[in-house]
């Protein structure tokens, strides 16, 4: 934490035993023990005092050395907290108060279109820098073409920007009184800003996509970045521009190429990166120690479990959780690779969207080759099958959800029993 200059506030004391009678006592004790307790807390006698506290901090919060968007009101006495208990989602003895988002107005000077890993294009508004809630705001997300249309925003318009709980501010409206003759309608691009391929818009989706999956540079790079992340193959020593260098020099075609890299190829590589915003230069060079770290991490990644390998492939809609469920159910890459849509639909929480995406991905010979290269490199292709074999069709065509806990089953067992008897388990209510 010291190295990354992170810090934390301790705001709650948990114990199975009754150490303190009130939240106040616990805060005072933790402070004495040397924990970092925010000095901004206050015990209020009634709701009037609580309102005074809220009003007092509306402006004063900007003098704090950190960003905050609201406050939390808690019942002080622990016995009363216990009596009030919890709803399915939150305690009944604590509630948050959010201050109205801070707004500012500024001029939209241009739009940059970013291409993501799956080819989706996101417009980002570049703004005349403006001070908002203690930070200088230079850009705001515009989400997609629909959003631009909904706002009716044009280039060189004066726009309102708001900062709520999110890190990236959003544009909430246009100040039409300040629209000048200079303003121009935004013409959404019809071709990919990175590779020039005509963009497509899939039915029912708000985003435009660049369909040039293999050749589009930002998509290619994002696939590598997805592959090396901690939750996938965990080769993060290749981050911060290093992957880009390997692709540019033609050392790797797909992430499978990482497994045949040698130290001779890497030693001495160097590139100067220029930060567009700050104008600062950053040199990335592959010294002996860096190369050692990278090659060790690549070698070690071969031990990552199958669910990480499956997630690393970057199949659309197959996130960590889905990858884990597929592995639990099928037990091996080969079984997943050869599963039909119907078989995939029998996996807990797997709907038509995921099933279609998985089948289509593995049906592509290019992807098959990639998978075979990973197999040849020695990655984990076998996992542990945790789902019981099909027992019957008693629950076929039925979908189940549950809340709370059962005395006789763990959540996992329950999911397995439902699946084993042909039913579907859904966790829809948990995903909101
Ligand atoms: Zn493209």
Coordinates of C-alpha atoms and ligand atoms in Angstrom, one line a residue:
X1 CA 0.0 0.0 0.0
X2 CA 2.8 2.4 0.8
X3 CA 4.4 1.8 -2.5
X4 CA 1.2 2.5 -4.4
X5 CA 0.4 5.4 -2.2
X6 CA -2.9 3.9 -1.2
X7 CA -4.6 4.6 2.1
X8 CA -7.8 3.5 3.8
X9 CA -10.2 4.6 6.4
X10 CA -11.5 2.1 8.9
X11 CA -15.2 2.7 9.5
X12 CA -16.6 -0.4 11.1
X13 CA -15.7 -2.9 13.8
X14 CA -16.8 -6.5 13.4
X15 CA -16.7 -9.2 16.1
X16 CA -18.7 -12.2 17.1
X17 CA -18.5 -11.1 20.7
X18 CA -19.9 -7.9 22.1
X19 CA -16.8 -5.8 22.6
X20 CA -18.6 -2.4 22.4
X21 CA -22.1 -1.2 23.1
X22 CA -22.1 1.5 20.4
X23 CA -20.6 2.4 17.0
X24 CA -19.2 5.5 18.6
X25 CA -17.2 3.5 21.2
X26 CA -15.8 1.3 18.5
X27 CA -14.6 4.3 16.4
X28 CA -12.9 5.9 19.4
X29 CA -11.2 2.7 20.3
X30 CA -10.0 2.0 16.8
X31 CA -8.6 5.5 16.6
X32 CA -6.7 4.8 19.8
X33 CA -5.4 1.5 18.5
X34 CA -3.8 3.5 15.7
X35 CA -6.2 2.8 12.8
X36 CA -7.0 5.6 10.4
X37 CA -10.5 6.6 11.4
X38 CA -11.9 9.6 9.5
X39 CA -12.4 12.5 11.9
X40 CA -15.5 13.6 10.1
X41 CA -18.0 11.4 12.0
X42 CA -20.4 12.9 14.5
X43 CA -23.0 11.6 16.9
X44 CA -26.3 13.3 16.3
X45 CA -29.0 13.3 19.0
X46 CA -32.0 13.6 16.6
X47 CA -32.9 14.1 13.0
X48 CA -32.5 17.9 13.1
X49 CA -28.9 17.4 14.1
X50 CA -28.5 14.9 11.4
X51 CA -29.9 17.3 8.8
X52 CA -27.6 20.1 10.1
X53 CA -24.7 17.7 9.6
X54 CA -25.7 16.9 6.1
X55 CA -26.1 20.6 5.2
X56 CA -22.9 21.6 6.8
X57 CA -20.9 19.1 4.7
X58 CA -22.5 19.9 1.4
X59 CA -19.8 22.5 0.6
X60 CA -17.3 21.6 3.3
X61 CA -16.7 18.1 1.7
X62 CA -14.7 19.7 -1.1
X63 CA -12.0 20.7 1.4
X64 CA -11.4 17.0 2.3
X65 CA -8.3 15.4 0.7
X66 CA -10.6 12.8 -1.1
X67 CA -13.7 12.7 -3.2
X68 CA -17.0 11.9 -1.5
X69 CA -20.6 11.9 -2.9
X70 CA -22.6 11.6 0.3
X71 CA -22.8 10.5 3.9
X72 CA -24.0 7.4 5.8
X73 CA -26.4 7.7 8.7
X74 CA -26.2 4.8 11.2
X75 CA -28.0 3.7 14.3
X76 CA -25.5 4.1 17.1
X77 CA -26.5 1.3 19.5
X78 CA -25.5 -2.2 18.5
X79 CA -28.4 -3.8 20.4
X80 CA -30.8 -1.6 18.3
X81 CA -28.8 -2.5 15.1
X82 CA -29.3 -6.2 15.9
X83 CA -33.0 -5.7 16.5
X84 CA -33.4 -3.9 13.2
X85 CA -31.5 -6.5 11.3
X86 CA -31.0 -6.7 7.5
X87 CA -33.2 -6.9 4.4
X88 CA -31.9 -9.2 1.6
X89 CA -29.7 -6.4 0.3
X90 CA -28.8 -4.0 3.1
X91 CA -28.9 -3.3 6.8
X92 CA -32.0 -1.5 8.2
X93 CA -29.9 0.4 10.6
X94 CA -27.8 2.4 8.1
X95 CA -28.8 4.5 5.1
X96 CA -26.9 6.7 2.8
X97 CA -27.6 10.3 1.8
X98 CA -26.3 11.3 -1.6
X99 CA -25.6 14.9 -2.4
X100 CA -26.9 16.2 -5.7
X101 CA -24.3 15.6 -8.4
X102 CA -22.1 18.7 -9.1
X103 CA -22.6 20.2 -12.5
X104 CA -20.6 22.6 -14.7
X105 CA -20.9 23.9 -18.2
X106 CA -18.2 23.8 -20.9
X107 CA -17.7 23.5 -24.6
X108 CA -17.5 20.2 -26.5
X109 CA -14.6 20.6 -28.8
X110 CA -14.4 17.2 -30.6
X111 CA -15.3 13.6 -30.3
X112 CA -12.9 10.7 -30.2
X113 CA -14.2 7.2 -31.1
X114 CA -12.7 4.4 -29.1
X115 CA -12.7 0.8 -30.3
X116 CA -13.0 -1.9 -27.6
X117 CA -12.0 -5.6 -27.5
X118 CA -15.2 -6.8 -29.1
X119 CA -15.1 -4.1 -31.7
X120 CA -17.7 -1.9 -30.1
X121 CA -17.2 1.8 -30.8
X122 CA -17.7 4.3 -27.9
X123 CA -17.8 8.1 -28.5
X124 CA -15.9 10.1 -26.0
X125 CA -16.5 13.9 -25.8
X126 CA -13.4 16.0 -25.5
X127 CA -14.2 19.2 -23.6
X128 CA -12.6 22.5 -22.8
X129 CA -11.1 21.8 -19.4
X130 CA -13.4 22.8 -16.6
X131 CA -13.2 22.5 -12.8
X132 CA -15.8 20.2 -11.4
X133 CA -16.1 18.9 -7.8
X134 CA -12.4 19.5 -7.2
X135 CA -11.0 17.9 -10.4
X136 CA -10.4 19.2 -13.9
X137 CA -12.7 17.5 -16.4
X138 CA -11.5 17.2 -20.0
X139 CA -13.6 14.4 -21.3
X140 CA -17.0 12.8 -20.9
X141 CA -18.6 9.6 -22.1
X142 CA -21.3 9.8 -24.7
X143 CA -22.1 6.0 -24.7
X144 CA -23.4 5.6 -28.3
X145 CA -25.1 7.2 -31.3
X146 CA -28.5 7.0 -29.6
X147 CA -27.3 9.1 -26.6
X148 CA -25.9 11.7 -29.0
X149 CA -29.3 11.9 -30.7
X150 CA -31.2 11.9 -27.4
X151 CA -29.1 14.9 -26.1
X152 CA -29.3 16.7 -29.4
X153 CA -25.7 17.7 -28.9
X154 CA -23.6 19.2 -31.6
X155 CA -19.9 20.0 -32.0
X156 CA -18.9 23.3 -30.3
X157 CA -22.1 23.3 -28.2
X158 CA -21.9 24.4 -24.5
X159 CA -22.9 21.3 -22.6
X160 CA -23.7 20.6 -18.9
X161 CA -21.4 17.9 -17.4
X162 CA -22.2 16.2 -14.1
X163 CA -20.2 14.0 -11.8
X164 CA -22.1 11.6 -9.7
X165 CA -20.6 8.5 -8.1
X166 CA -18.8 7.6 -11.4
X167 CA -15.3 8.3 -12.3
X168 CA -16.0 9.5 -15.8
X169 CA -18.4 12.5 -15.9
X170 CA -21.4 12.5 -18.1
X171 CA -23.0 15.0 -20.4
X172 CA -26.5 15.7 -19.1
X173 CA -27.7 18.4 -21.6
X174 CA -27.0 21.2 -24.0
X175 CA -27.2 24.9 -23.1
X176 CA -29.2 25.9 -26.2
X177 CA -29.1 29.6 -25.2
X178 CA -25.4 29.5 -25.8
X179 CA -25.4 27.6 -29.2
X180 CA -23.5 29.7 -31.7
X181 CA -23.3 29.7 -35.5
X182 CA -20.1 27.7 -35.1
X183 CA -22.1 24.6 -33.9
X184 CA -22.1 21.6 -36.2
X185 CA -24.2 18.4 -36.2
X186 CA -22.1 15.4 -35.2
X187 CA -21.8 13.0 -38.1
X188 CA -21.4 9.5 -36.6
X189 CA -18.6 7.7 -38.4
X190 CA -19.6 5.0 -40.9
X191 CA -16.1 3.4 -40.9
X192 CA -13.9 2.3 -38.1
X193 CA -11.6 5.2 -36.9
X194 CA -8.8 2.7 -36.5
X195 CA -8.9 0.4 -39.5
X196 CA -11.4 1.9 -42.0
X197 CA -13.7 -1.0 -42.1
X198 CA -17.4 -0.1 -42.5
X199 CA -19.1 -0.2 -39.1
X200 CA -22.1 -2.5 -38.5
X201 CA -25.0 -2.2 -36.0
X202 CA -26.5 -5.4 -34.7
X203 CA -30.2 -5.6 -34.4
X204 CA -31.4 -4.5 -30.9
X205 CA -28.0 -3.1 -29.9
X206 CA -27.2 0.5 -29.4
X207 CA -23.5 0.3 -30.2
X208 CA -21.8 0.3 -33.6
X209 CA -19.2 -2.4 -34.2
X210 CA -16.1 -2.8 -36.3
X211 CA -16.4 -6.3 -37.7
X212 CA -12.7 -6.5 -38.6
X213 CA -12.0 -8.6 -35.5
X214 CA -8.6 -9.9 -36.6
X215 CA -7.1 -7.0 -38.4
X216 CA -8.3 -4.0 -36.4
X217 CA -5.3 -2.9 -34.3
X218 CA -7.1 -1.7 -31.1
X219 CA -9.2 -4.9 -31.0
X220 CA -6.2 -7.1 -31.4
X221 CA -4.3 -5.3 -28.7
X222 CA -7.3 -5.4 -26.4
X223 CA -7.5 -9.2 -26.9
X224 CA -3.9 -9.5 -25.7
X225 CA -4.6 -7.3 -22.7
X226 CA -7.7 -9.4 -21.9
X227 CA -5.6 -12.6 -22.2
X228 CA -2.8 -11.4 -19.8
X229 CA -4.9 -10.0 -17.1
X230 CA -4.8 -11.4 -13.6
X231 CA -8.2 -13.2 -13.8
X232 CA -7.1 -14.8 -17.1
X233 CA -3.6 -16.0 -17.6
X234 CA -2.0 -13.5 -15.2
X235 CA 1.0 -12.3 -17.2
X236 CA 0.6 -8.7 -16.1
X237 CA 4.3 -8.1 -16.3
X238 CA 3.5 -7.6 -20.0
X239 CA 1.3 -4.6 -19.4
X240 CA 1.9 -0.9 -19.8
X241 CA 2.7 -0.9 -23.5
X242 CA 4.9 -4.0 -23.7
X243 CA 2.3 -6.0 -25.5
X244 CA 1.9 -3.2 -28.1
X245 CA 5.6 -3.4 -28.8
X246 CA 5.6 -7.2 -29.3
X247 CA 2.7 -6.9 -31.8
X248 CA 4.3 -3.9 -33.6
X249 CA 7.5 -5.9 -34.1
X250 CA 5.6 -8.9 -35.4
X251 CA 6.9 -11.1 -32.6
X252 CA 3.4 -12.3 -31.7
X253 CA 0.4 -12.9 -34.0
X254 CA -2.1 -14.1 -31.4
X255 CA -1.7 -14.5 -27.6
X256 CA -0.7 -18.1 -28.3
X257 CA 2.5 -16.7 -29.7
X258 CA 3.6 -15.6 -26.3
X259 CA 4.4 -19.2 -25.4
X260 CA 7.2 -19.4 -28.0
X261 CA 8.9 -16.1 -27.2
X262 CA 12.6 -16.3 -26.3
X263 CA 14.8 -14.0 -24.3
X264 CA 16.9 -13.3 -27.4
X265 CA 13.9 -11.8 -29.1
X266 CA 13.0 -9.6 -26.2
X267 CA 16.3 -8.4 -24.8
X268 CA 17.0 -4.8 -25.7
X269 CA 13.6 -3.9 -27.1
X270 CA 12.8 -0.3 -26.4
X271 CA 10.1 2.2 -27.2
X272 CA 9.3 5.8 -26.1
X273 CA 5.7 6.4 -25.4
X274 CA 4.2 9.9 -25.5
X275 CA 1.3 10.7 -23.2
X276 CA -1.1 12.7 -25.3
X277 CA -2.6 14.5 -22.4
X278 CA 0.4 15.4 -20.4
X279 CA 2.9 15.5 -23.2
X280 CA 5.2 13.4 -20.9
X281 CA 7.6 10.8 -22.4
X282 CA 7.8 7.3 -20.9
X283 CA 10.5 4.8 -22.0
X284 CA 9.7 1.2 -21.9
X285 CA 12.7 -1.1 -22.3
X286 CA 13.2 -4.8 -22.0
X287 CA 16.2 -5.2 -19.7
X288 CA 17.4 -8.6 -18.4
X289 CA 15.4 -8.5 -15.3
X290 CA 12.2 -7.5 -17.1
X291 CA 12.7 -10.2 -19.6
X292 CA 13.2 -12.8 -16.9
X293 CA 10.0 -11.7 -15.1
X294 CA 8.0 -11.9 -18.3
X295 CA 9.3 -15.3 -19.3
X296 CA 8.7 -16.6 -15.8
X297 CA 5.2 -15.3 -15.7
X298 CA 4.4 -16.8 -19.2
X299 CA 5.8 -20.2 -18.0
X300 CA 3.8 -20.0 -14.7
X301 CA 0.6 -19.1 -16.6
X302 CA 0.6 -22.7 -18.0
X303 CA -0.6 -23.7 -14.5
X304 CA -3.7 -21.4 -14.5
X305 CA -6.8 -23.5 -14.2
X306 CA -9.1 -24.3 -17.1
X307 CA -11.7 -21.7 -16.2
X308 CA -9.0 -18.9 -16.5
X309 CA -7.9 -20.3 -19.9
X310 CA -11.6 -20.4 -21.1
X311 CA -12.1 -16.8 -19.9
X312 CA -8.8 -15.7 -21.5
X313 CA -10.1 -16.8 -24.9
X314 CA -12.2 -13.7 -24.9
X315 CA -15.5 -15.3 -26.1
X316 CA -18.2 -12.7 -26.0
X317 CA -20.5 -13.0 -22.9
X318 CA -18.2 -15.5 -21.3
X319 CA -17.0 -13.7 -18.2
X320 CA -15.3 -15.2 -15.2
X321 CA -18.4 -16.6 -13.6
X322 CA -19.7 -18.1 -16.8
X323 CA -16.3 -19.7 -17.5
X324 CA -16.4 -21.3 -14.1
X325 CA -19.9 -22.7 -14.6
X326 CA -19.0 -24.1 -18.0
X327 CA -15.9 -25.8 -16.5
X328 CA -17.9 -27.1 -13.5
X329 CA -20.4 -28.6 -15.8
X330 CA -18.3 -30.0 -18.7
X331 CA -15.0 -30.6 -17.0
X332 CA -12.7 -30.1 -20.1
X333 CA -12.0 -27.7 -22.9
X334 CA -12.8 -30.5 -25.4
X335 CA -16.3 -31.1 -24.0
X336 CA -17.0 -27.3 -24.0
X337 CA -15.6 -26.9 -27.5
X338 CA -17.8 -29.7 -28.9
X339 CA -21.0 -28.9 -26.9
X340 CA -24.2 -28.2 -28.9
X341 CA -26.4 -25.2 -28.1
X342 CA -28.9 -27.5 -26.3
X343 CA -26.1 -29.0 -24.1
X344 CA -24.9 -25.5 -23.3
X345 CA -28.3 -24.4 -22.3
X346 CA -28.4 -27.1 -19.6
X347 CA -25.6 -25.3 -17.8
X348 CA -26.9 -23.3 -14.8
X349 CA -27.3 -19.6 -15.6
X350 CA -26.6 -20.1 -19.3
X351 CA -29.1 -18.6 -21.7
X352 CA -29.4 -18.6 -25.5
X353 CA -27.1 -15.5 -25.8
X354 CA -24.1 -17.2 -24.2
X355 CA -24.8 -20.6 -25.8
X356 CA -25.0 -19.1 -29.3
X357 CA -21.8 -17.1 -28.7
X358 CA -19.8 -20.1 -27.5
X359 CA -21.0 -22.3 -30.4
X360 CA -20.2 -19.6 -33.0
X361 CA -16.8 -18.9 -31.5
X362 CA -15.6 -22.6 -31.5
X363 CA -17.1 -23.1 -35.0
X364 CA -14.6 -20.6 -36.4
X365 CA -11.5 -22.5 -37.8
X366 CA -9.3 -19.5 -36.9
X367 CA -10.3 -19.8 -33.3
X368 CA -9.9 -23.6 -33.3
X369 CA -6.4 -23.1 -34.5
X370 CA -5.7 -20.7 -31.7
X371 CA -7.1 -23.1 -29.1
X372 CA -4.9 -25.9 -30.5
X373 CA -1.9 -23.7 -30.3
X374 CA -2.7 -23.1 -26.6
X375 CA -3.1 -26.8 -26.1
X376 CA 0.3 -27.5 -27.7
X377 CA 1.8 -24.8 -25.5
X378 CA 0.8 -26.9 -22.5
X379 CA -2.1 -24.9 -21.0
X380 CA -4.6 -26.5 -18.7
X381 CA -7.4 -28.1 -20.8
X382 CA -8.8 -30.3 -18.1
X383 CA -10.7 -29.1 -15.1
X384 CA -12.8 -30.6 -12.4
X385 CA -16.3 -31.6 -13.3
X386 CA -18.5 -30.7 -10.4
X387 CA -22.0 -31.0 -11.7
X388 CA -23.7 -34.3 -11.2
X389 CA -24.8 -36.4 -14.2
X390 CA -28.3 -36.0 -15.6
X391 CA -30.8 -37.9 -13.4
X392 CA -34.0 -37.3 -15.2
X393 CA -36.4 -34.8 -16.8
X394 CA -38.6 -34.1 -13.8
X395 CA -37.8 -30.4 -13.9
X396 CA -37.5 -29.9 -17.7
X397 CA -38.7 -26.6 -19.0
X398 CA -38.8 -25.0 -15.6
X399 CA -36.7 -22.2 -14.3
X400 CA -35.9 -21.7 -10.6
X401 CA -34.7 -18.8 -8.5
X402 CA -34.2 -18.6 -4.9
X403 CA -33.4 -16.2 -2.1
X404 CA -32.2 -16.7 1.4
X405 CA -30.7 -20.0 2.6
X406 CA -31.8 -23.6 2.8
X407 CA -31.1 -25.9 5.7
X408 CA -30.4 -29.0 3.6
X409 CA -28.6 -27.6 0.5
X410 CA -25.9 -25.2 -0.2
X411 CA -26.6 -22.9 -3.1
X412 CA -24.2 -24.9 -5.3
X413 CA -25.8 -28.2 -4.5
X414 CA -29.2 -26.8 -5.2
X415 CA -28.1 -25.5 -8.6
X416 CA -26.6 -28.9 -9.4
X417 CA -29.7 -30.9 -8.4
X418 CA -31.9 -28.6 -10.5
X419 CA -29.6 -29.0 -13.5
X420 CA -29.3 -32.7 -13.1
X421 CA -33.1 -33.0 -13.4
X422 CA -33.3 -30.9 -16.5
X423 CA -34.3 -27.6 -14.9
X424 CA -32.7 -24.2 -15.2
X425 CA -31.4 -22.2 -12.4
X426 CA -31.4 -18.4 -12.8
X427 CA -29.8 -15.8 -10.6
X428 CA -31.4 -12.9 -12.4
X429 CA -32.4 -11.1 -9.2
X430 CA -28.8 -11.1 -8.1
X431 CA -27.5 -9.4 -11.2
X432 CA -29.2 -6.1 -10.9
Ligands
LIG1 ZN1 -11.5 -1.5 -36.9

